[in-house]
Amino acid sequence: MVIKYNIGKNKYRNWIVGENDFQTEYLGKFETIFTLGNGYMGVRAATEETYREETRGCYIAGLFDKFPGEVTELANIPDWLNVDLKLDSEKFDLKTGKILSYQRQLNIKDGQLTRNIEWESPNGRKTKLSFERFMSLDNIHFTALKVKIIPL
């Protein structure tokens, strides 16, 4: 696991951290490092497709849950980032096929998390995928996820 620091240029110098390898054993660590939040809402940086090694979590400030005999904890809200992709009838899953390139970056200055992947499916189909997400500071109820899929 290698975290890349200082990969930003010009006005983004010292504002971008990233990773260049997809390793399931480090998903939990990067989920916390790349967490997004705006003071009202927060979301762990789990991948858009799901893996059993992840701990997904979306939270709202001040929303707690407690059952008898348990400690009060932040309650999870519905996961709005879970995207189940099928590309030419094949499920998009980085644990299958071949990762040709992988990059995930958090721009701390703009609060944007991006992930760019070139993936070859088990059947040999090559695809470029781009995921971008952010949470607005101006409108605390507004979040966005943009997914771009390009066949190669």
PDB file of C-alpha atoms in Angstrom:
ATOM      1  CA  MET A   1       0.000   0.000   0.000  1.00  0.00           C
ATOM      2  CA  VAL A   2       1.429   3.321  -1.037  1.00  0.00           C
ATOM      3  CA  ILE A   3      -0.253   6.650  -0.425  1.00  0.00           C
ATOM      4  CA  LYS A   4       0.900   9.302  -2.871  1.00  0.00           C
ATOM      5  CA  TYR A   5       1.283  12.782  -1.394  1.00  0.00           C
ATOM      6  CA  ASN A   6       1.996  16.064  -3.149  1.00  0.00           C
ATOM      7  CA  ILE A   7       0.793  14.894  -6.550  1.00  0.00           C
ATOM      8  CA  GLY A   8      -1.062  18.112  -7.269  1.00  0.00           C
ATOM      9  CA  LYS A   9       0.375  20.748  -9.549  1.00  0.00           C
ATOM     10  CA  ASN A  10       0.218  24.570  -9.503  1.00  0.00           C
ATOM     11  CA  LYS A  11      -2.659  25.761  -7.279  1.00  0.00           C
ATOM     12  CA  TYR A  12      -3.296  22.139  -6.215  1.00  0.00           C
ATOM     13  CA  ARG A  13       0.253  21.549  -5.013  1.00  0.00           C
ATOM     14  CA  ASN A  14       0.082  19.905  -1.559  1.00  0.00           C
ATOM     15  CA  TRP A  15      -3.711  19.464  -1.887  1.00  0.00           C
ATOM     16  CA  ILE A  16      -4.047  16.056  -3.553  1.00  0.00           C
ATOM     17  CA  VAL A  17      -3.418  12.605  -2.084  1.00  0.00           C
ATOM     18  CA  GLY A  18      -3.940   9.389  -3.969  1.00  0.00           C
ATOM     19  CA  GLU A  19      -3.333   5.718  -4.596  1.00  0.00           C
ATOM     20  CA  ASN A  20      -2.312   3.921  -7.780  1.00  0.00           C
ATOM     21  CA  ASP A  21      -3.046   0.299  -6.855  1.00  0.00           C
ATOM     22  CA  PHE A  22      -6.269  -1.524  -6.046  1.00  0.00           C
ATOM     23  CA  GLN A  23      -5.625  -3.865  -3.119  1.00  0.00           C
ATOM     24  CA  THR A  24      -8.623  -5.291  -1.265  1.00  0.00           C
ATOM     25  CA  GLU A  25      -6.654  -5.689   1.967  1.00  0.00           C
ATOM     26  CA  TYR A  26      -6.307  -1.882   2.176  1.00  0.00           C
ATOM     27  CA  LEU A  27      -9.864  -0.886   1.227  1.00  0.00           C
ATOM     28  CA  GLY A  28     -10.776  -0.044   4.838  1.00  0.00           C
ATOM     29  CA  LYS A  29      -7.724   2.161   5.303  1.00  0.00           C
ATOM     30  CA  PHE A  30      -8.366   4.163   2.134  1.00  0.00           C
ATOM     31  CA  GLU A  31     -12.088   4.452   2.954  1.00  0.00           C
ATOM     32  CA  THR A  32     -11.149   6.493   5.999  1.00  0.00           C
ATOM     33  CA  ILE A  33      -8.351   8.506   4.358  1.00  0.00           C
ATOM     34  CA  PHE A  34     -10.578   9.524   1.431  1.00  0.00           C
ATOM     35  CA  THR A  35     -13.762  10.135   3.474  1.00  0.00           C
ATOM     36  CA  LEU A  36     -15.858  13.087   2.291  1.00  0.00           C
ATOM     37  CA  GLY A  37     -17.902  15.328   4.564  1.00  0.00           C
ATOM     38  CA  ASN A  38     -19.402  18.787   4.716  1.00  0.00           C
ATOM     39  CA  GLY A  39     -20.201  19.239   8.404  1.00  0.00           C
ATOM     40  CA  TYR A  40     -23.731  17.897   8.007  1.00  0.00           C
ATOM     41  CA  MET A  41     -23.181  14.666   6.106  1.00  0.00           C
ATOM     42  CA  GLY A  42     -20.236  12.307   5.787  1.00  0.00           C
ATOM     43  CA  VAL A  43     -19.514   9.277   3.638  1.00  0.00           C
ATOM     44  CA  ARG A  44     -16.725   6.722   3.806  1.00  0.00           C
ATOM     45  CA  ALA A  45     -14.846   6.392   0.546  1.00  0.00           C
ATOM     46  CA  ALA A  46     -15.973   2.857  -0.232  1.00  0.00           C
ATOM     47  CA  THR A  47     -15.867   1.986  -3.917  1.00  0.00           C
ATOM     48  CA  GLU A  48     -19.006   2.388  -5.991  1.00  0.00           C
ATOM     49  CA  GLU A  49     -19.070  -1.356  -6.662  1.00  0.00           C
ATOM     50  CA  THR A  50     -19.159  -3.369  -3.447  1.00  0.00           C
ATOM     51  CA  TYR A  51     -16.576  -5.726  -1.963  1.00  0.00           C
ATOM     52  CA  ARG A  52     -16.890  -7.866   1.131  1.00  0.00           C
ATOM     53  CA  GLU A  53     -13.716  -6.294   2.577  1.00  0.00           C
ATOM     54  CA  GLU A  54     -15.325  -2.837   2.738  1.00  0.00           C
ATOM     55  CA  THR A  55     -17.108  -1.083   5.566  1.00  0.00           C
ATOM     56  CA  ARG A  56     -19.597   1.152   3.829  1.00  0.00           C
ATOM     57  CA  GLY A  57     -21.030   4.099   5.726  1.00  0.00           C
ATOM     58  CA  CYS A  58     -23.072   7.245   5.125  1.00  0.00           C
ATOM     59  CA  TYR A  59     -23.845   9.432   8.138  1.00  0.00           C
ATOM     60  CA  ILE A  60     -25.699  12.586   9.156  1.00  0.00           C
ATOM     61  CA  ALA A  61     -24.474  14.728  12.057  1.00  0.00           C
ATOM     62  CA  GLY A  62     -26.562  14.267  15.190  1.00  0.00           C
ATOM     63  CA  LEU A  63     -28.380  11.135  13.975  1.00  0.00           C
ATOM     64  CA  PHE A  64     -27.796   8.355  16.483  1.00  0.00           C
ATOM     65  CA  ASP A  65     -29.191   4.901  17.116  1.00  0.00           C
ATOM     66  CA  LYS A  66     -29.296   2.859  20.309  1.00  0.00           C
ATOM     67  CA  PHE A  67     -30.737  -0.505  21.158  1.00  0.00           C
ATOM     68  CA  PRO A  68     -31.172  -1.735  24.742  1.00  0.00           C
ATOM     69  CA  GLY A  69     -27.847  -2.881  26.149  1.00  0.00           C
ATOM     70  CA  GLU A  70     -25.802  -1.287  23.350  1.00  0.00           C
ATOM     71  CA  VAL A  71     -23.677   1.825  23.098  1.00  0.00           C
ATOM     72  CA  THR A  72     -25.182   4.782  21.231  1.00  0.00           C
ATOM     73  CA  GLU A  73     -23.662   4.978  17.749  1.00  0.00           C
ATOM     74  CA  LEU A  74     -23.981   7.061  14.617  1.00  0.00           C
ATOM     75  CA  ALA A  75     -26.729   5.577  12.470  1.00  0.00           C
ATOM     76  CA  ASN A  76     -26.083   4.702   8.846  1.00  0.00           C
ATOM     77  CA  ILE A  77     -28.328   6.382   6.297  1.00  0.00           C
ATOM     78  CA  PRO A  78     -29.091   4.689   2.947  1.00  0.00           C
ATOM     79  CA  ASP A  79     -26.008   4.139   0.801  1.00  0.00           C
ATOM     80  CA  TRP A  80     -26.434   6.381  -2.234  1.00  0.00           C
ATOM     81  CA  LEU A  81     -23.078   5.408  -3.753  1.00  0.00           C
ATOM     82  CA  ASN A  82     -23.641   1.709  -4.408  1.00  0.00           C
ATOM     83  CA  VAL A  83     -23.553   1.264  -8.189  1.00  0.00           C
ATOM     84  CA  ASP A  84     -24.030  -2.201  -9.676  1.00  0.00           C
ATOM     85  CA  LEU A  85     -22.567  -2.049 -13.194  1.00  0.00           C
ATOM     86  CA  LYS A  86     -22.943  -4.628 -15.922  1.00  0.00           C
ATOM     87  CA  LEU A  87     -20.775  -4.057 -18.974  1.00  0.00           C
ATOM     88  CA  ASP A  88     -21.843  -6.143 -21.961  1.00  0.00           C
ATOM     89  CA  SER A  89     -23.623  -8.561 -19.557  1.00  0.00           C
ATOM     90  CA  GLU A  90     -20.540  -8.857 -17.294  1.00  0.00           C
ATOM     91  CA  LYS A  91     -20.530  -7.546 -13.741  1.00  0.00           C
ATOM     92  CA  PHE A  92     -17.881  -4.871 -13.168  1.00  0.00           C
ATOM     93  CA  ASP A  93     -15.656  -6.306 -10.441  1.00  0.00           C
ATOM     94  CA  LEU A  94     -11.977  -5.452 -10.042  1.00  0.00           C
ATOM     95  CA  LYS A  95     -11.343  -8.841  -8.415  1.00  0.00           C
ATOM     96  CA  THR A  96     -12.062 -10.462 -11.778  1.00  0.00           C
ATOM     97  CA  GLY A  97     -10.544  -9.677 -15.140  1.00  0.00           C
ATOM     98  CA  LYS A  98      -7.443  -7.502 -15.290  1.00  0.00           C
ATOM     99  CA  ILE A  99      -6.771  -3.984 -14.010  1.00  0.00           C
ATOM    100  CA  LEU A 100      -4.843  -2.165 -16.744  1.00  0.00           C
ATOM    101  CA  SER A 101      -4.583   1.115 -14.810  1.00  0.00           C
ATOM    102  CA  TYR A 102      -5.980   2.397 -11.525  1.00  0.00           C
ATOM    103  CA  GLN A 103      -5.863   5.770  -9.821  1.00  0.00           C
ATOM    104  CA  ARG A 104      -7.903   7.243  -6.980  1.00  0.00           C
ATOM    105  CA  GLN A 105      -7.312  10.793  -5.763  1.00  0.00           C
ATOM    106  CA  LEU A 106      -8.774  13.064  -3.121  1.00  0.00           C
ATOM    107  CA  ASN A 107      -8.525  16.764  -3.888  1.00  0.00           C
ATOM    108  CA  ILE A 108      -8.653  18.220  -0.378  1.00  0.00           C
ATOM    109  CA  LYS A 109      -8.888  21.801  -1.651  1.00  0.00           C
ATOM    110  CA  ASP A 110     -12.044  21.185  -3.730  1.00  0.00           C
ATOM    111  CA  GLY A 111     -13.412  18.230  -1.737  1.00  0.00           C
ATOM    112  CA  GLN A 112     -13.628  15.988  -4.779  1.00  0.00           C
ATOM    113  CA  LEU A 113     -12.844  12.270  -4.890  1.00  0.00           C
ATOM    114  CA  THR A 114     -12.036  10.785  -8.302  1.00  0.00           C
ATOM    115  CA  ARG A 115     -11.265   7.259  -9.433  1.00  0.00           C
ATOM    116  CA  ASN A 116     -10.060   6.347 -12.930  1.00  0.00           C
ATOM    117  CA  ILE A 117      -9.777   2.750 -14.064  1.00  0.00           C
ATOM    118  CA  GLU A 118      -8.940   0.884 -17.233  1.00  0.00           C
ATOM    119  CA  TRP A 119     -10.242  -2.654 -16.872  1.00  0.00           C
ATOM    120  CA  GLU A 120     -10.259  -5.757 -19.032  1.00  0.00           C
ATOM    121  CA  SER A 121     -13.175  -8.068 -18.292  1.00  0.00           C
ATOM    122  CA  PRO A 122     -12.761 -11.855 -18.002  1.00  0.00           C
ATOM    123  CA  ASN A 123     -14.081 -12.037 -21.604  1.00  0.00           C
ATOM    124  CA  GLY A 124     -11.403  -9.605 -22.850  1.00  0.00           C
ATOM    125  CA  ARG A 125     -13.530  -6.463 -23.239  1.00  0.00           C
ATOM    126  CA  LYS A 126     -11.587  -3.304 -22.306  1.00  0.00           C
ATOM    127  CA  THR A 127     -13.360  -0.390 -20.641  1.00  0.00           C
ATOM    128  CA  LYS A 128     -12.340   2.932 -19.130  1.00  0.00           C
ATOM    129  CA  LEU A 129     -14.373   3.985 -16.090  1.00  0.00           C
ATOM    130  CA  SER A 130     -14.318   7.298 -14.282  1.00  0.00           C
ATOM    131  CA  PHE A 131     -16.065   8.026 -10.976  1.00  0.00           C
ATOM    132  CA  GLU A 132     -16.292  11.507  -9.439  1.00  0.00           C
ATOM    133  CA  ARG A 133     -18.068  12.438  -6.217  1.00  0.00           C
ATOM    134  CA  PHE A 134     -18.358  15.436  -3.970  1.00  0.00           C
ATOM    135  CA  MET A 135     -20.431  16.922  -1.162  1.00  0.00           C
ATOM    136  CA  SER A 136     -21.396  20.578  -1.348  1.00  0.00           C
ATOM    137  CA  LEU A 137     -20.435  23.014   1.391  1.00  0.00           C
ATOM    138  CA  ASP A 138     -22.764  25.648  -0.043  1.00  0.00           C
ATOM    139  CA  ASN A 139     -25.855  23.403   0.032  1.00  0.00           C
ATOM    140  CA  ILE A 140     -25.259  20.783   2.734  1.00  0.00           C
ATOM    141  CA  HIS A 141     -28.040  18.550   1.396  1.00  0.00           C
ATOM    142  CA  PHE A 142     -26.488  18.303  -2.077  1.00  0.00           C
ATOM    143  CA  THR A 143     -24.128  15.506  -3.055  1.00  0.00           C
ATOM    144  CA  ALA A 144     -23.205  14.189  -6.473  1.00  0.00           C
ATOM    145  CA  LEU A 145     -21.785  11.125  -8.163  1.00  0.00           C
ATOM    146  CA  LYS A 146     -20.768  11.145 -11.827  1.00  0.00           C
ATOM    147  CA  VAL A 147     -19.962   7.883 -13.603  1.00  0.00           C
ATOM    148  CA  LYS A 148     -18.405   7.854 -17.070  1.00  0.00           C
ATOM    149  CA  ILE A 149     -18.011   4.594 -19.022  1.00  0.00           C
ATOM    150  CA  ILE A 150     -16.013   4.441 -22.258  1.00  0.00           C
ATOM    151  CA  PRO A 151     -15.550   1.195 -24.222  1.00  0.00           C
ATOM    152  CA  LEU A 152     -11.992   0.862 -25.547  1.00  0.00           C
TER     153      LEU A 152
END
